[in-house]
Amino acid sequence: MSRAPTPQTGLQEAAEESALKNEARMELERLAAELAAHDLAYHQSDRPLVSDAEYDALKRRNAELEAQFPDLVRADSPSLRVGAAPSAQFAEVRHGTPMISLDNAFSEDDVAAFADRARRFLKLASDETLLFTAEPKIDGLSASIRYEKGRLVQAATRGDGRAGEDITRNILTLADIPHRLAGAGWPERIEVRGEVYIGHADFAALNAAQEAEAGAGKAPRTYANPRNAAAGSLRQIDPTVTARRPLRFFAYAWGEISAPFATSQWEALQALKTWGFPVNPLSRQVEGVEALQAVYADLERQRPNLGYDIDGVVYKLDRLDWQERLGAVGRAPRWAVAHKFPAEQAQTVLEGIDIQVGRTGSLTPVAKLRPVTVGGVVVKNATLHNADEIARKDVRIGDTVLVQRAGDVIPQVLGPLDPDRSDTGPAAFDFPSECPCPLKTPVTRETTGAGVETVVRRCTGEFACPFQRLEHLKHFVSRRAFDIEGLGEKQLQLFLDEGLIAEPADIFRLAKDEAKLNLLRERDGYGEVSLANLVAGIEARRGVGLERFIYALGIRHVGETTAVTLARGYGDLDRFIAGMERVAAGDEDARAELDDLDQVGAAVVEAAAAFFGEGHNRLQVEALAAELQVAPAEQPRTDTEVAGKTIVFTGALERLTRDEAKAQAERLGAKVSGSVSKKTDIVVAGPGAGSKLKVAAELGITVLTEDEWLALVQS
Ligand code: IVH
């Protein structure tokens, strides 16, 4: 029912409206400051403070308020800004034409509205069919690469859209990006634009490598997600660091051109392809707005299996003459829109925080959640990373929290939603000062070799801590250690609970202890076949190489490679044990001998001293030695073609697995390295080889195909 305004209600409404407007003004001010801080954290330090969804929500709120009160749009409004101003470390590059961004669509209605706007603007009849290209929205960072007479002359990040950072030397290290344009028909001057990104597998490997490096006393520089890893990798002052990072590229747009080269986006993509750029193979030409939805659904379905992150689908009106007429409004073109995938997020209640103890005693807080479906998967646990993160996010047991699942990474708790912080609300979480294990050891805050406090809290109980014991045993039987078939976490936990094993040597004792095996038969329903398999699995590993033996001990900082170095350095088990005992006793000669081994540093010396300094560890090693036949280390051969050479494998191998190739090379006396440097002798490159191949070419290193390599080592 409508009501004629009386003077009084009119006044009241005016007053209400001005109060609302005031609130909006203040909120816009807060949003501008907050979004500016997020932009800065994201673009300049590659370390976002909030999730994409939170960021998008703030941006959306800002846009809503501005739509409601157009006269309140601030000069520094986030809607007028694309990113942060370029960082001072790189020279500034002004873009030939601005690098604009895209408006987002979050629903089918938003997409329809986008198409209607374009149709109205172009004054098209309502029955005129619109042609689009639909392209996956790659979640990386955009780059603009300038070519003159077909030669790459400059490359820049987006920066604030008008000017970015000069990353020419970094871009030159990407194998996906041609230094000279192939084919024909390219304009004399062109800025090719696209997305630099890192694939999931490469991201995981990069983070693992970063972590391993941190193990040697440096602070870890792992990345939160592939996009930050790509940004961090591209924006390296030293381009040789970029060269070692697995950066990839998809071209999808262009900036300044000296002459037109296509009449449609689709044609342009084909041209970019013929000039040597990777163009996303899932890009499609689509007729009609209605058909876009099917493409969206299809890409959303494929998203988990692509091997790289996409966060939506970009629809571009295909005809370039229409694009030109439509132009841009503010920071975004009228001819394109990004249809975003919903973030895989959900709200639930944080019911508890468990402290998980890792193999080396590190304590990780794990959120116990009221089960909730996030992106099709039921989530009950999520990581809270460490004590500092809990404090920073101020998450408390009882809070409703936002949970996010990104790809196949462990779900994360992003933070509390609308938390009750009154006196009756939940209390702040007190990180335990004692390990939750029965030993209740005091929890120490770890410091690096240089004495800097890290975020890691550690239980000092080592093998006496039953939690660490389980993790330790899991490591001992794992594939790259003793690789005992039929013995996994479930069985180990059962055997521990039954008191059948307590330490690694017990596994071998169990295999010949009829009384204990009987117990498994009677109490735990083990059948004859599974018992026989278990015993066979254990017996098969009584003979073991010194390399695996050392790796299986789980000494901190002693990964597979270091284990091989130690095995070769000491030769056999007796000499290894004698050497380690002297290291633990503080014998300077013994410590120097260890330190002198290739790639062994202070962290390994200290870790070895700590491990063998513990009586129970020494007893354990002796008990194991009594059960096993430990073969002396395989010494590197000196009589082969590749003896003493450093080899790098890159790209896909088709005849051998990476592990096989590495083992074979090492058997023949070669050293296998993960990165190309001046010390590299041979790079073996398979299909899809990236930046490493380029570095090899620049350094003049011999590059072999897999077949050539096989011919060399099998001759
Ligand atoms: S077109 C004017 N196409 O998304 C057109 N952008 O949110 C500019 N992006 O800055 C971009 N995949 O970093 C375009 N196929 C694609 C894209 C794409 C990813 C990124 C790009 C852009 C951002 C906009």
XYZ file of C-alpha atoms and ligand atoms in Angstrom:
739
model
C 0.000 0.000 0.000
C 1.440 3.380 -0.939
C 1.083 6.376 1.284
C 1.099 10.021 0.325
C 4.045 11.676 2.057
C 2.982 14.065 4.754
C 5.411 16.877 5.490
C 6.330 15.042 8.628
C 7.131 11.673 7.049
C 9.001 13.517 4.308
C 11.210 15.165 6.913
C 11.695 11.938 8.718
C 12.689 10.200 5.497
C 15.122 12.966 4.637
C 16.699 12.670 8.061
C 16.877 8.916 7.763
C 18.384 9.198 4.331
C 21.029 11.628 5.445
C 21.937 9.340 8.362
C 22.170 6.457 5.923
C 24.296 8.526 3.608
C 26.603 9.450 6.433
C 27.003 5.836 7.343
C 27.661 4.990 3.712
C 30.279 7.737 3.507
C 32.083 6.335 6.520
C 31.830 2.786 5.280
C 33.222 3.789 1.879
C 36.129 5.463 3.616
C 36.825 2.311 5.611
C 36.486 0.140 2.521
C 38.901 2.336 0.553
C 41.532 2.062 3.269
C 40.994 -1.634 3.809
C 41.049 -2.542 0.138
C 44.134 -0.395 -0.419
C 45.916 -2.328 2.328
C 44.853 -5.635 0.767
C 45.978 -4.505 -2.672
C 49.345 -3.548 -1.305
C 49.829 -6.838 0.527
C 48.735 -8.766 -2.516
C 50.537 -6.965 -5.298
C 53.733 -5.858 -3.666
C 54.519 -8.527 -1.143
C 52.624 -11.403 -2.796
C 51.227 -12.219 0.620
C 47.450 -11.702 0.748
C 45.813 -10.856 4.069
C 42.395 -12.181 3.117
C 40.954 -14.832 0.832
C 39.802 -13.944 -2.672
C 36.192 -14.412 -1.612
C 36.568 -11.993 1.281
C 38.275 -9.524 -1.014
C 35.548 -9.886 -3.622
C 32.903 -9.390 -0.929
C 34.521 -6.109 0.158
C 34.762 -4.969 -3.445
C 31.130 -5.860 -4.035
C 30.002 -3.996 -0.949
C 31.955 -0.982 -2.173
C 30.284 -1.182 -5.594
C 26.809 -1.529 -4.021
C 27.259 1.582 -1.920
C 28.629 3.530 -4.853
C 25.673 2.491 -7.006
C 23.306 3.652 -4.263
C 25.127 6.934 -3.642
C 26.943 7.877 -6.869
C 27.909 11.260 -5.429
C 29.884 9.532 -2.678
C 32.374 7.862 -5.056
C 35.752 8.823 -3.677
C 38.721 10.004 -5.728
C 40.696 7.076 -4.284
C 37.812 4.638 -4.714
C 38.864 0.997 -5.047
C 36.537 0.747 -8.052
C 38.758 3.137 -9.979
C 41.930 1.307 -9.158
C 43.157 -1.953 -10.678
C 46.025 -2.903 -8.420
C 48.848 -1.369 -6.459
C 51.338 1.114 -7.876
C 54.513 -0.558 -9.109
C 57.050 -1.548 -6.509
C 60.178 0.561 -6.319
C 62.510 -2.382 -6.921
C 61.805 -2.577 -10.637
C 61.939 0.162 -13.235
C 58.576 1.514 -14.234
C 57.106 0.699 -17.642
C 54.192 2.677 -18.996
C 51.780 0.475 -20.873
C 51.060 1.456 -24.506
C 47.393 1.055 -23.724
C 46.186 0.615 -20.150
C 45.857 -2.895 -18.753
C 42.303 -2.851 -17.616
C 40.618 -5.436 -15.495
C 37.274 -7.199 -15.785
C 33.953 -6.826 -14.078
C 32.778 -9.914 -12.288
C 29.530 -11.779 -12.751
C 28.452 -14.098 -9.961
C 25.204 -15.451 -11.397
C 23.408 -16.261 -14.621
C 21.432 -13.037 -14.139
C 24.638 -11.015 -13.966
C 25.746 -12.588 -17.242
C 22.394 -11.851 -18.894
C 22.598 -8.264 -17.658
C 26.091 -7.942 -19.157
C 24.829 -9.142 -22.550
C 21.752 -6.906 -22.411
C 23.870 -3.858 -21.647
C 26.097 -4.584 -24.619
C 23.082 -5.161 -26.833
C 21.504 -1.865 -25.754
C 24.747 0.012 -26.181
C 25.206 -1.341 -29.699
C 21.505 -0.849 -30.434
C 21.177 -4.413 -31.635
C 17.863 -6.064 -32.286
C 16.821 -8.415 -29.521
C 16.900 -11.371 -31.906
C 20.429 -10.691 -33.140
C 22.636 -13.576 -32.061
C 25.741 -12.616 -30.135
C 28.965 -14.488 -30.712
C 31.368 -14.824 -27.773
C 34.633 -16.441 -26.951
C 34.613 -18.136 -23.591
C 38.029 -18.644 -22.028
C 39.065 -20.126 -18.705
C 40.002 -17.337 -16.320
C 43.518 -18.343 -15.403
C 44.386 -17.547 -11.813
C 47.862 -16.140 -12.121
C 49.159 -12.672 -12.816
C 48.931 -10.791 -16.040
C 51.892 -9.622 -18.041
C 52.248 -7.424 -21.085
C 55.025 -8.292 -23.506
C 56.080 -5.838 -26.152
C 57.362 -7.055 -29.512
C 58.946 -4.801 -32.092
C 59.580 -6.195 -35.554
C 58.777 -9.591 -34.071
C 61.409 -9.370 -31.327
C 60.628 -9.352 -27.621
C 61.841 -5.977 -26.390
C 60.122 -5.417 -23.062
C 57.800 -7.046 -20.554
C 55.855 -5.574 -17.681
C 53.500 -6.528 -14.882
C 50.090 -4.900 -14.738
C 50.941 -2.614 -11.818
C 48.224 -0.018 -11.431
C 46.987 -0.566 -14.988
C 48.735 2.462 -16.450
C 52.293 1.509 -15.526
C 53.810 -1.704 -14.258
C 57.194 -3.119 -13.395
C 59.874 -3.928 -15.916
C 60.205 -7.696 -15.765
C 61.804 -8.171 -19.184
C 64.731 -10.246 -17.931
C 62.413 -12.453 -15.906
C 59.950 -12.990 -18.741
C 62.802 -13.983 -21.044
C 63.338 -17.087 -18.887
C 59.856 -18.502 -19.589
C 60.008 -21.243 -22.181
C 56.358 -20.638 -23.094
C 57.112 -17.132 -24.322
C 58.762 -16.709 -27.739
C 61.736 -14.365 -27.943
C 60.926 -13.939 -31.607
C 57.465 -14.244 -33.051
C 56.944 -17.206 -35.340
C 54.726 -17.295 -38.415
C 53.566 -14.206 -40.202
C 51.029 -11.427 -40.047
C 52.106 -9.897 -36.763
C 51.994 -6.121 -36.477
C 55.328 -4.361 -36.383
C 54.587 -3.292 -32.815
C 52.391 -5.302 -30.480
C 51.940 -5.771 -26.740
C 50.903 -9.378 -26.216
C 49.065 -9.950 -22.945
C 48.309 -13.027 -20.966
C 48.614 -14.803 -17.670
C 51.726 -16.151 -15.996
C 50.841 -19.081 -13.745
C 52.177 -22.193 -12.003
C 50.568 -25.631 -12.249
C 49.497 -27.600 -9.186
C 52.224 -30.240 -9.327
C 54.926 -27.644 -9.903
C 53.527 -25.552 -7.064
C 53.661 -28.488 -4.661
C 57.223 -29.317 -5.722
C 58.291 -25.686 -5.395
C 56.883 -25.414 -1.891
C 58.485 -28.708 -0.895
C 61.815 -27.432 -2.173
C 61.342 -24.137 -0.333
C 60.578 -26.053 2.839
C 63.599 -28.298 2.435
C 65.756 -25.220 2.083
C 64.219 -23.810 5.230
C 65.202 -27.013 6.998
C 68.815 -25.950 6.700
C 68.279 -23.080 9.103
C 66.573 -20.577 6.812
C 63.083 -19.234 7.329
C 60.608 -21.048 5.081
C 59.370 -19.064 2.049
C 56.533 -21.291 1.071
C 53.677 -19.758 -0.873
C 50.025 -19.766 0.098
C 48.762 -20.696 -3.358
C 49.955 -21.107 -6.949
C 49.088 -17.525 -7.866
C 51.272 -16.063 -5.132
C 54.000 -18.478 -6.084
C 53.773 -17.262 -9.683
C 53.848 -13.621 -8.617
C 56.687 -14.185 -6.164
C 58.639 -16.108 -8.777
C 58.175 -13.593 -11.545
C 59.014 -10.602 -9.417
C 62.496 -11.747 -8.503
C 65.290 -9.227 -8.687
C 67.585 -12.034 -9.813
C 66.159 -13.514 -13.033
C 68.131 -16.733 -12.575
C 65.823 -17.435 -9.637
C 62.827 -16.913 -11.928
C 64.478 -19.218 -14.446
C 64.452 -22.040 -11.920
C 60.746 -21.593 -11.205
C 58.229 -23.572 -13.255
C 56.358 -20.589 -14.681
C 53.920 -21.074 -17.556
C 52.001 -18.651 -19.761
C 48.716 -18.402 -21.669
C 48.157 -15.522 -24.097
C 44.617 -14.141 -24.369
C 44.773 -10.426 -25.178
C 46.871 -7.593 -26.552
C 47.517 -3.945 -25.845
C 48.963 -1.394 -28.209
C 49.246 -2.570 -31.818
C 50.663 -0.721 -34.820
C 48.065 -2.315 -37.113
C 44.994 -4.499 -36.716
C 45.673 -8.212 -37.137
C 42.268 -9.828 -36.590
C 38.568 -9.039 -36.758
C 37.440 -11.190 -33.850
C 38.768 -12.353 -30.504
C 38.648 -15.927 -31.782
C 40.720 -15.057 -34.835
C 43.148 -13.172 -32.617
C 43.618 -16.229 -30.400
C 44.409 -18.341 -33.464
C 46.939 -15.727 -34.607
C 48.613 -15.671 -31.173
C 48.884 -19.441 -31.419
C 50.594 -19.342 -34.811
C 53.071 -16.776 -33.506
C 54.218 -19.252 -30.889
C 52.151 -18.456 -27.798
C 50.295 -21.060 -25.783
C 46.566 -20.309 -25.979
C 44.318 -22.129 -23.558
C 42.961 -25.184 -25.386
C 39.640 -24.952 -23.559
C 38.842 -21.565 -25.092
C 35.737 -21.795 -27.247
C 33.664 -19.777 -29.648
C 30.076 -19.729 -28.384
C 26.862 -18.618 -30.045
C 24.236 -16.965 -27.870
C 24.156 -15.950 -24.201
C 22.235 -19.070 -23.218
C 25.053 -21.310 -24.437
C 27.543 -19.628 -22.095
C 26.020 -21.350 -19.091
C 26.851 -24.800 -20.470
C 30.467 -23.754 -21.030
C 30.602 -22.444 -17.474
C 29.196 -25.695 -16.077
C 31.578 -27.733 -18.182
C 34.652 -25.794 -17.086
C 33.539 -25.921 -13.480
C 33.325 -29.691 -13.826
C 36.779 -29.880 -15.384
C 38.296 -27.433 -12.926
C 39.597 -30.000 -10.403
C 41.458 -31.935 -13.108
C 43.073 -29.152 -15.096
C 46.304 -29.152 -13.145
C 46.259 -25.370 -12.755
C 43.969 -22.893 -11.044
C 41.141 -21.181 -12.835
C 38.692 -19.032 -10.931
C 35.994 -18.493 -13.526
C 35.235 -18.108 -17.214
C 35.845 -14.925 -19.203
C 33.206 -14.150 -21.831
C 34.290 -11.736 -24.537
C 32.068 -10.412 -27.253
C 33.809 -11.845 -30.269
C 33.626 -9.048 -32.857
C 36.482 -6.599 -32.412
C 34.594 -3.740 -34.100
C 31.885 -4.162 -31.456
C 34.517 -4.292 -28.737
C 35.876 -1.009 -29.986
C 32.480 0.647 -30.009
C 31.694 -0.621 -26.549
C 34.951 0.617 -25.027
C 35.482 0.646 -21.295
C 33.808 2.159 -18.320
C 36.066 2.926 -15.378
C 38.473 0.080 -15.014
C 36.641 -2.581 -17.025
C 35.615 -3.137 -20.630
C 31.920 -3.244 -21.542
C 32.612 -6.107 -23.949
C 33.852 -8.696 -21.476
C 32.933 -10.110 -18.113
C 34.471 -12.639 -15.724
C 31.922 -15.207 -14.596
C 33.481 -16.308 -11.331
C 33.224 -19.745 -9.809
C 31.878 -19.704 -6.310
C 34.748 -20.009 -3.826
C 34.765 -23.405 -2.245
C 33.843 -22.074 1.151
C 31.365 -22.817 3.872
C 30.468 -21.781 7.379
C 30.483 -24.138 10.303
C 31.182 -24.301 14.005
C 34.652 -24.778 15.392
C 34.009 -27.493 17.943
C 37.524 -27.982 19.159
C 41.213 -27.593 18.457
C 43.378 -30.697 18.533
C 47.110 -30.539 18.691
C 48.739 -32.962 16.281
C 52.283 -34.107 16.859
C 54.446 -34.655 13.787
C 57.355 -37.053 13.367
C 59.860 -34.516 14.534
C 57.590 -33.307 17.322
C 56.231 -30.189 15.652
C 52.814 -29.332 17.045
C 50.113 -28.426 14.543
C 46.728 -27.162 15.715
C 43.926 -28.868 13.836
C 40.412 -27.439 13.787
C 37.710 -29.968 14.666
C 34.694 -28.776 12.749
C 31.022 -29.596 12.746
C 31.033 -31.568 9.456
C 30.214 -29.366 6.484
C 30.280 -29.825 2.717
C 32.765 -27.566 0.973
C 32.858 -27.804 -2.813
C 31.381 -31.287 -2.758
C 33.650 -32.706 -0.067
C 32.737 -33.217 3.592
C 35.204 -31.399 5.782
C 35.614 -32.230 9.463
C 39.178 -31.123 10.047
C 41.081 -28.113 8.829
C 44.499 -26.759 9.530
C 45.044 -23.757 11.745
C 48.762 -23.775 10.855
C 50.321 -22.725 14.154
C 49.793 -20.868 17.413
C 50.561 -17.476 15.877
C 47.913 -17.963 13.196
C 45.260 -18.779 15.801
C 46.124 -15.612 17.657
C 46.255 -13.491 14.507
C 42.874 -14.684 13.297
C 41.515 -14.751 16.840
C 39.604 -17.975 16.269
C 38.060 -19.457 19.368
C 36.378 -22.759 20.107
C 32.625 -22.216 19.694
C 33.010 -19.596 16.965
C 31.242 -19.895 13.653
C 34.077 -19.944 11.183
C 34.591 -19.663 7.450
C 36.241 -22.737 5.964
C 37.834 -22.898 2.555
C 39.000 -25.756 0.411
C 41.236 -24.882 -2.507
C 42.040 -27.672 -4.950
C 43.511 -30.611 -3.164
C 45.195 -28.699 -0.389
C 44.230 -29.230 3.249
C 41.124 -27.218 4.128
C 41.813 -23.993 5.949
C 39.965 -22.002 8.571
C 39.876 -18.441 7.273
C 38.570 -16.844 10.419
C 35.589 -16.323 12.685
C 32.338 -14.858 11.363
C 30.577 -12.325 13.492
C 32.285 -13.570 16.653
C 30.815 -13.045 20.099
C 33.556 -11.260 22.023
C 31.416 -10.253 24.971
C 32.246 -11.514 28.464
C 29.958 -14.475 27.892
C 31.515 -15.325 24.519
C 34.148 -18.013 24.021
C 37.551 -17.552 25.611
C 40.695 -17.073 23.564
C 42.510 -20.289 22.749
C 45.362 -21.069 25.050
C 48.022 -22.919 23.124
C 49.127 -25.748 25.408
C 52.458 -25.356 27.109
C 52.747 -29.130 27.410
C 52.696 -31.728 24.680
C 49.352 -33.574 24.612
C 51.293 -36.849 24.751
C 51.411 -38.791 28.032
C 54.924 -37.466 28.664
C 53.547 -33.929 28.871
C 56.905 -32.544 27.834
C 57.237 -28.784 27.970
C 56.589 -27.285 24.559
C 59.416 -25.143 23.263
C 59.233 -22.484 20.638
C 61.711 -23.351 17.944
C 64.476 -20.997 16.936
C 66.493 -21.074 13.716
C 70.235 -21.659 13.621
C 70.615 -17.876 13.790
C 68.586 -17.743 17.006
C 65.440 -16.253 15.469
C 62.173 -17.510 16.926
C 60.002 -19.356 14.409
C 56.305 -20.165 14.525
C 57.006 -23.830 15.235
C 56.244 -25.292 18.673
C 57.861 -28.621 19.347
C 57.517 -31.526 21.763
C 60.937 -32.462 23.020
C 59.993 -36.050 23.887
C 61.277 -37.439 20.579
C 61.016 -41.216 20.505
C 59.700 -41.448 24.051
C 56.598 -39.528 22.901
C 54.041 -42.080 21.651
C 52.695 -39.666 19.060
C 56.101 -39.056 17.581
C 56.703 -42.772 17.825
C 53.781 -43.537 15.498
C 54.926 -40.879 13.025
C 58.454 -42.199 13.282
C 57.325 -45.756 12.554
C 55.199 -44.543 9.649
C 58.256 -42.891 8.173
C 60.336 -46.004 8.817
C 58.023 -48.265 6.788
C 57.234 -45.672 4.103
C 57.909 -46.253 0.423
C 61.231 -44.481 0.185
C 62.473 -45.924 3.479
C 61.944 -49.627 4.301
C 58.906 -49.840 2.034
C 57.259 -52.675 3.946
C 54.206 -53.957 2.165
C 51.097 -54.481 4.260
C 52.284 -52.212 7.026
C 50.645 -48.816 7.136
C 49.352 -46.434 9.759
C 46.369 -48.593 10.698
C 48.451 -51.698 11.327
C 51.191 -49.794 13.131
C 48.642 -48.206 15.451
C 47.113 -51.609 16.160
C 50.507 -53.205 16.835
C 51.450 -50.311 19.111
C 48.146 -50.567 20.986
C 48.592 -54.309 21.393
C 52.103 -53.758 22.694
C 53.518 -55.858 19.861
C 55.955 -53.200 18.744
C 57.455 -50.093 20.238
C 60.392 -49.309 17.993
C 61.462 -50.113 14.422
C 63.522 -53.183 15.343
C 60.377 -54.721 16.871
C 58.853 -54.949 13.404
C 61.546 -57.450 12.440
C 61.295 -59.216 15.796
C 57.539 -59.557 15.355
C 57.977 -61.423 12.055
C 59.674 -64.340 13.833
C 57.806 -64.238 17.133
C 55.182 -66.980 16.942
C 53.594 -66.022 20.245
C 52.980 -62.456 19.076
C 51.751 -63.566 15.687
C 49.325 -65.889 17.454
C 48.003 -62.958 19.361
C 47.237 -61.198 16.087
C 45.515 -64.347 14.883
C 43.376 -64.733 17.990
C 42.686 -61.224 19.126
C 42.641 -59.274 15.914
C 41.269 -61.826 13.506
C 44.312 -61.881 11.230
C 43.834 -64.751 8.767
C 46.606 -67.091 7.711
C 47.008 -65.429 4.334
C 47.282 -61.907 5.656
C 49.680 -63.029 8.388
C 51.834 -64.820 5.848
C 51.796 -61.725 3.659
C 52.756 -59.511 6.555
C 55.649 -61.753 7.532
C 56.795 -62.030 3.912
C 56.598 -58.242 3.531
C 58.812 -57.754 6.569
C 61.257 -60.549 5.737
C 61.708 -59.147 2.243
C 63.263 -56.071 3.763
C 65.773 -57.589 6.124
C 68.411 -56.889 3.537
C 68.643 -53.155 2.964
C 71.101 -50.671 1.507
C 72.859 -48.299 3.877
C 71.243 -45.340 2.061
C 67.709 -46.454 2.867
C 68.710 -47.480 6.357
C 70.011 -43.989 7.127
C 67.027 -42.273 5.528
C 64.629 -44.501 7.485
C 66.106 -43.405 10.826
C 64.293 -40.116 10.363
C 67.096 -37.877 11.548
C 66.007 -34.286 11.072
C 67.281 -32.612 7.901
C 68.419 -35.960 6.535
C 66.314 -36.515 3.450
C 66.986 -39.061 0.746
C 69.774 -37.129 -0.934
C 71.631 -36.442 2.292
C 71.198 -40.084 3.269
C 72.932 -41.138 0.050
C 75.734 -38.651 0.730
C 76.198 -39.956 4.268
C 76.126 -43.572 3.129
C 78.758 -42.924 0.492
C 80.818 -40.816 2.839
C 81.008 -43.479 5.560
C 80.840 -46.537 3.343
C 79.329 -49.107 5.667
C 77.125 -49.337 8.720
C 79.883 -49.841 11.274
C 81.803 -46.811 10.096
C 78.602 -44.781 9.939
C 77.635 -45.626 13.528
C 81.182 -45.061 14.809
C 81.351 -41.714 12.992
C 77.988 -40.581 14.321
C 78.869 -41.502 17.867
C 82.006 -39.430 17.639
C 79.993 -36.543 16.202
C 77.589 -36.836 19.127
C 80.487 -36.902 21.582
C 81.641 -33.567 20.165
C 84.775 -34.915 18.469
C 85.909 -31.997 16.289
C 87.582 -34.178 13.644
C 84.475 -36.299 13.286
C 82.290 -33.209 12.994
C 84.590 -31.721 10.362
C 84.592 -34.996 8.435
C 80.791 -34.922 8.341
C 80.616 -31.222 7.531
C 83.018 -31.725 4.617
C 80.647 -34.048 2.818
C 79.021 -32.470 -0.204
C 75.853 -30.554 0.678
C 76.096 -31.313 4.387
C 75.967 -28.235 6.550
C 75.662 -27.192 10.150
C 72.005 -28.176 10.381
C 72.765 -31.804 9.502
C 75.779 -31.940 11.834
C 73.670 -30.627 14.721
C 70.788 -32.944 13.914
C 73.079 -35.977 13.722
C 74.734 -34.997 16.999
C 71.345 -34.582 18.667
C 70.036 -37.892 17.320
C 73.047 -39.976 18.287
C 73.435 -38.044 21.509
C 70.241 -39.739 22.748
C 70.954 -43.102 24.332
C 67.640 -44.581 23.235
C 68.319 -43.663 19.627
C 71.691 -45.379 19.733
C 70.115 -48.480 21.261
C 67.478 -48.450 18.585
C 70.032 -48.303 15.806
C 71.988 -51.171 17.363
C 68.846 -53.247 17.808
C 67.990 -52.688 14.170
C 71.497 -53.556 13.033
C 71.172 -56.860 14.872
C 68.024 -57.723 12.911
C 69.207 -56.656 9.477
C 71.827 -57.141 6.856
C 72.761 -53.636 5.873
C 74.636 -53.580 2.576
C 77.528 -51.139 2.249
C 76.846 -48.009 0.239
C 76.992 -48.314 -3.491
C 79.987 -46.228 -4.379
C 79.594 -44.053 -7.418
C 81.093 -45.571 -10.511
C 83.945 -43.787 -12.164
C 84.102 -45.856 -15.324
C 80.982 -44.664 -17.145
C 80.243 -41.938 -19.675
C 78.349 -39.911 -17.106
C 80.473 -40.549 -13.998
C 81.012 -37.378 -12.024
C 78.644 -35.367 -14.206
C 75.699 -33.347 -12.963
C 72.454 -34.147 -14.728
C 69.118 -32.333 -14.681
C 65.931 -34.048 -15.875
C 63.155 -31.753 -17.042
C 59.825 -32.148 -18.797
C 57.991 -35.436 -19.112
C 59.984 -38.611 -19.514
C 58.239 -41.262 -21.572
C 60.273 -44.417 -21.090
C 61.428 -44.059 -17.502
C 59.830 -42.631 -14.404
C 61.695 -39.738 -12.836
C 62.694 -41.967 -9.930
C 64.063 -44.620 -12.260
C 65.974 -42.084 -14.313
C 67.483 -40.586 -11.182
C 68.414 -43.941 -9.692
C 69.962 -45.082 -12.958
C 72.017 -41.913 -13.316
C 73.224 -42.189 -9.746
C 74.141 -45.846 -10.187
C 76.321 -44.778 -13.063
C 78.126 -42.255 -10.925
C 76.282 -39.113 -11.980
C 74.795 -36.533 -9.661
C 71.188 -35.559 -10.258
C 70.155 -32.019 -9.530
C 66.796 -30.259 -9.656
C 67.999 -26.993 -11.089
C 70.165 -25.888 -13.965
C 73.273 -23.905 -13.145
C 76.784 -23.433 -14.438
C 77.675 -26.703 -12.709
C 75.188 -28.688 -14.798
C 76.751 -30.917 -17.451
C 73.716 -32.410 -19.168
C 70.040 -31.494 -19.298
C 67.723 -34.323 -20.343
C 64.571 -32.695 -21.653
C 61.257 -34.371 -22.388
C 58.060 -32.896 -23.810
C 56.769 -29.884 -21.933
C 60.226 -28.896 -20.672
C 60.056 -25.282 -19.581
C 62.365 -22.669 -18.194
C 65.157 -25.109 -17.359
C 65.602 -25.829 -21.019
C 65.892 -22.162 -21.769
C 68.493 -21.634 -19.050
C 70.430 -24.601 -20.387
C 70.461 -23.038 -23.845
C 71.596 -19.724 -22.430
C 74.403 -21.382 -20.490
C 75.418 -23.515 -23.468
C 74.762 -26.793 -21.630
C 74.367 -30.051 -23.559
C 70.692 -30.915 -23.950
C 69.691 -34.511 -24.709
C 66.360 -36.101 -25.505
C 65.343 -39.066 -23.398
C 66.354 -41.425 -26.226
C 69.753 -39.800 -26.590
C 70.238 -40.092 -22.853
C 69.304 -43.778 -22.893
C 71.667 -44.385 -25.769
C 74.431 -42.694 -23.791
C 73.929 -44.623 -20.575
C 73.176 -47.955 -22.191
C 76.166 -47.893 -24.514
S 41.032 -10.473 -20.523
C 40.386 -6.187 -21.035
N 41.138 -13.080 -20.408
O 41.772 -11.785 -15.035
C 40.610 -7.617 -20.887
N 41.797 -11.867 -18.497
O 40.027 -9.971 -13.487
C 41.596 -7.935 -19.855
N 42.607 -13.263 -16.662
O 43.599 -8.838 -15.416
C 41.724 -9.281 -19.454
N 42.354 -15.187 -17.677
O 44.865 -11.094 -15.129
C 41.339 -11.927 -19.757
N 41.241 -15.389 -20.492
C 41.431 -14.258 -19.827
C 41.943 -14.234 -18.522
C 42.105 -13.006 -17.885
C 42.755 -14.594 -16.571
C 42.938 -12.320 -15.586
C 43.768 -11.138 -16.012
C 42.888 -9.960 -15.773
C 42.003 -10.452 -14.688
C 40.722 -9.678 -14.636
